[in-house]
Amino acid sequence: MKTIAKFWLLLMALNAFLACSEQEQEELDLSEAKILISPQIKSPIKDTAGDILLEEIEKRTGLHLGLTNNWDAKTTIALALAEEIELFGEEVPARGAKSAEELQKEGYRIFNENKGGKNTIWILGADARGILYGIGKLLRTAKMSNGNITIDSKIDFSEAPEYTLRGHQFGYRNTANSWDAWTVEQFDQHFREQVLFGANSFENIPFQEVNSSPHFKVDPQIMEVELSKICEKYDAEYWVWTPAPHDLKVTNAHQEGLEEQEAFFAKCPRLDGVFVPGGDPGENHPAQLIPYLNDLSARLHKYHPDAGIWVSLQGFNKEKVDYFFAYLEENNPDWLKGLVYGPSSPPIDLERERLPKKYLHRFYPDITHTVRCQYPVDNWDQAFALTLGREPCNPQPLMYTELFNRDSKFTDGFITYSDGSHDDVNKVLWSQLGVDPNNDPKEIVLEYTQFFFGPDVAEAAAQGIFALEENWDGPILKNNSIKETLALWKRLEDSNPHLSSNWRWQQLVMRAYYDAYIQDRLAFEKMLETEAYVILEQANTIGADKAMAQALKHINKADTELVSQDLKEKVFDYGEKLFQSIGAQSSVEMYQARSAERGAVLDFIDYPLNNRWWLEDEFKKIAMFKSEEEKLTRLEFIKNYEFPGEGSFYDNISSADAMHVTSKTDDAIDFLWENDGLSKKRLSTQLFQFSPTLEYSGLDATSDYLIRVSGYGEALLRANGQRLQPTKYEKNFEEFKEFPLSKDLITDGKLKISFDKPDEEHLNWRKQSRVTDVWVIKQ
């Protein structure tokens, strides 16, 4: 028996040895590789490419590979143009097919060639950009740690971008929640990293006043030129977002606008695109805007002959849209390069259909905001909307993959709208989907975590990023994954102290703590509110004034009996770290954020998650009533606000746990922003939809009902397709419209409520009608 046991132990050891040997053969060691760069690659990319490889590998491994101009090394990383025949006496491998990706614009191929006992990692690019994207693939897939760099010895990968324009907006201005604190070196590094993930364009917002941000380390007039130089260094397009004068009909506005722009054009070493939004900002009619753009094109081409003028139709009404397209059809102007589709533009498919094929169509997707935006977070709990607000760290790889594939197909590419570093994962995702829309978001995120955090933590960190997105799906109090997500990031945090100064790491860990803190606080504060209503039930016995005093004292325990302060402290610790690492401004008071809605997540971390502020104001009003009966009647209404009785229904329209709301529209879960986000209105009042739909079943077909609506402005309500006439029609917030519903309309016990959109094109969206609460009350 001992002999047999020894045999099996020996066999297991042999298998283990063979497995390790096989793994070693599959992984090619690049720690002693030399870098060979073809002289056919034009400057500045010839130098840039070498710098990227040397510097990015050394940062992660401590190794300095070194450059060479011969083939003496046992392992070589060779960079060449795919069309080259030979490189320093060695044949450049070529595939016969003309359709090969490395021969297409911006395409590349990366593969290992083993010949004569030597290994060559070839990076063959169709052009200079292809070289950079091949380097990006190597750096994203190589496993790098201290003293080590390996890559799959069987690597053979090629691709050419699907979309010709893949970029991101980086406005050096105070509105951004971090970039106004950056140096030229920080922008250089960040643009490099974006290029390594497939970006080829960057858009700035020039003409910022030097004193417009307390964080500027560089004069914005200097930075706008430096950004152009960085783009030239990485062969990336440099774009600018530059609105026309607000009112071109004002005397001299047209000429003064042109002169300011021309002075900027003259000093930029590189400029590829000038985007002039038609609206947001701007209220000019195309009759005034078109001549201005025509003249602007002439000024631009004096300095940058190949640069293009682009315009969006954001905020245009039907008359303006028709005027613009009629002008294109009749005049076929050459000064226009393309149209930009952005938030509040005409529908993207219709815009592409009406745009003559001569002109390109650029996407301007908002990947940076969560509410009051083009793509609100779907199924988001109100507690997150009221605390994290509009610009939190928001990695949403699954949501944005779906949106990319839904909308990008109508365009020739994109430069995304961004206002800070908090959407960093989303930028990388869009860049990679722009290269190949079929890219798996899981693989994209895994390459992201491997490149920025290292191979040992990559898989767990990628899982953590997807977990953060799952945190935002549905009602917080029913979301068990929030605590699991925190536990995952805590483990990562504890086991990877070397990443504590990495800003990407910092903002992800901070989000995990923030989400968990909000969950704990919401559970506690909702419990207090429920208990306060129980106290109000005693009003008939103890009196209205005493009941209100006791209920308010109880619900205000949220301000004195604080929960999970350890989680809150961690959030603030990371807020400080992010300010030190990248100037992220997570508070107006502490870090001088531009305003409360610009990433100031610390300022709202303790915003009430129950209705105690609203109750306090309501109780003050009730205390002024003259009779006890009036007080008791109003208290009964407040207590039953969300509980209209047996057989009746209530929905907070934008609540993630609304039972009957079926709307999944772009306007879903918008945010009433007032008093710098410190509104004292009911929580349900602060989030809304413009035109929600609701569906019910199981209604009593023998009973009439009353539909009550709260919101703002108009409510053109339909019940099962029929417009109902109101018997009460108040238009202000927390007032009510009431619509009798006859049993004749619900003979099958089913009801669908919808709202026609009123004609409000002339109004700013903030003044347009919206719905916050809906009741269906059995009579």
CSV table of N, CA, C and O in Angstrom, one decimal, residues 483 516-517 520-521 562-569:
chain,number,residue,atom,x,y,z
A,483,LYS,N,-24.6,45.5,0.5
A,483,LYS,CA,-23.7,45.1,1.5
A,483,LYS,C,-22.6,44.1,1.0
A,483,LYS,O,-21.5,44.1,1.5
A,516,ALA,N,-23.6,52.0,0.9
A,516,ALA,CA,-23.9,51.2,2.1
A,516,ALA,C,-24.4,52.1,3.2
A,516,ALA,O,-25.4,51.8,3.9
A,517,TYR,N,-23.8,53.3,3.3
A,517,TYR,CA,-24.2,54.3,4.3
A,517,TYR,C,-25.7,54.7,4.0
A,517,TYR,O,-26.5,54.8,4.9
A,520,ASP,N,-28.2,52.1,5.1
A,520,ASP,CA,-28.4,52.0,6.5
A,520,ASP,C,-29.3,53.2,7.0
A,520,ASP,O,-30.2,53.0,7.8
A,521,ARG,N,-28.9,54.3,6.5
A,521,ARG,CA,-29.6,55.5,6.9
A,521,ARG,C,-31.1,55.5,6.4
A,521,ARG,O,-32.0,55.9,7.2
A,562,LEU,N,-27.4,58.9,15.3
A,562,LEU,CA,-26.8,58.7,14.0
A,562,LEU,C,-26.4,57.2,13.8
A,562,LEU,O,-25.9,56.5,14.7
A,563,VAL,N,-26.5,56.8,12.6
A,563,VAL,CA,-26.2,55.4,12.2
A,563,VAL,C,-25.0,55.3,11.4
A,563,VAL,O,-24.7,56.2,10.6
A,564,SER,N,-24.3,54.2,11.5
A,564,SER,CA,-23.2,53.8,10.6
A,564,SER,C,-22.2,54.9,10.3
A,564,SER,O,-21.8,55.2,9.2
A,565,GLN,N,-21.8,55.6,11.4
A,565,GLN,CA,-20.9,56.7,11.2
A,565,GLN,C,-19.5,56.2,10.7
A,565,GLN,O,-18.7,57.0,10.2
A,566,ASP,N,-19.2,55.0,11.0
A,566,ASP,CA,-17.9,54.5,10.5
A,566,ASP,C,-17.9,54.5,8.9
A,566,ASP,O,-16.8,54.8,8.3
A,567,LEU,N,-19.0,54.2,8.3
A,567,LEU,CA,-19.1,54.2,6.9
A,567,LEU,C,-19.0,55.6,6.4
A,567,LEU,O,-18.3,55.9,5.4
A,568,LYS,N,-19.7,56.5,7.0
A,568,LYS,CA,-19.6,58.0,6.6
A,568,LYS,C,-18.2,58.5,6.7
A,568,LYS,O,-17.7,59.2,5.8
A,569,GLU,N,-17.5,58.1,7.8
A,569,GLU,CA,-16.1,58.6,8.0
A,569,GLU,C,-15.2,58.1,6.8
A,569,GLU,O,-14.4,58.9,6.3
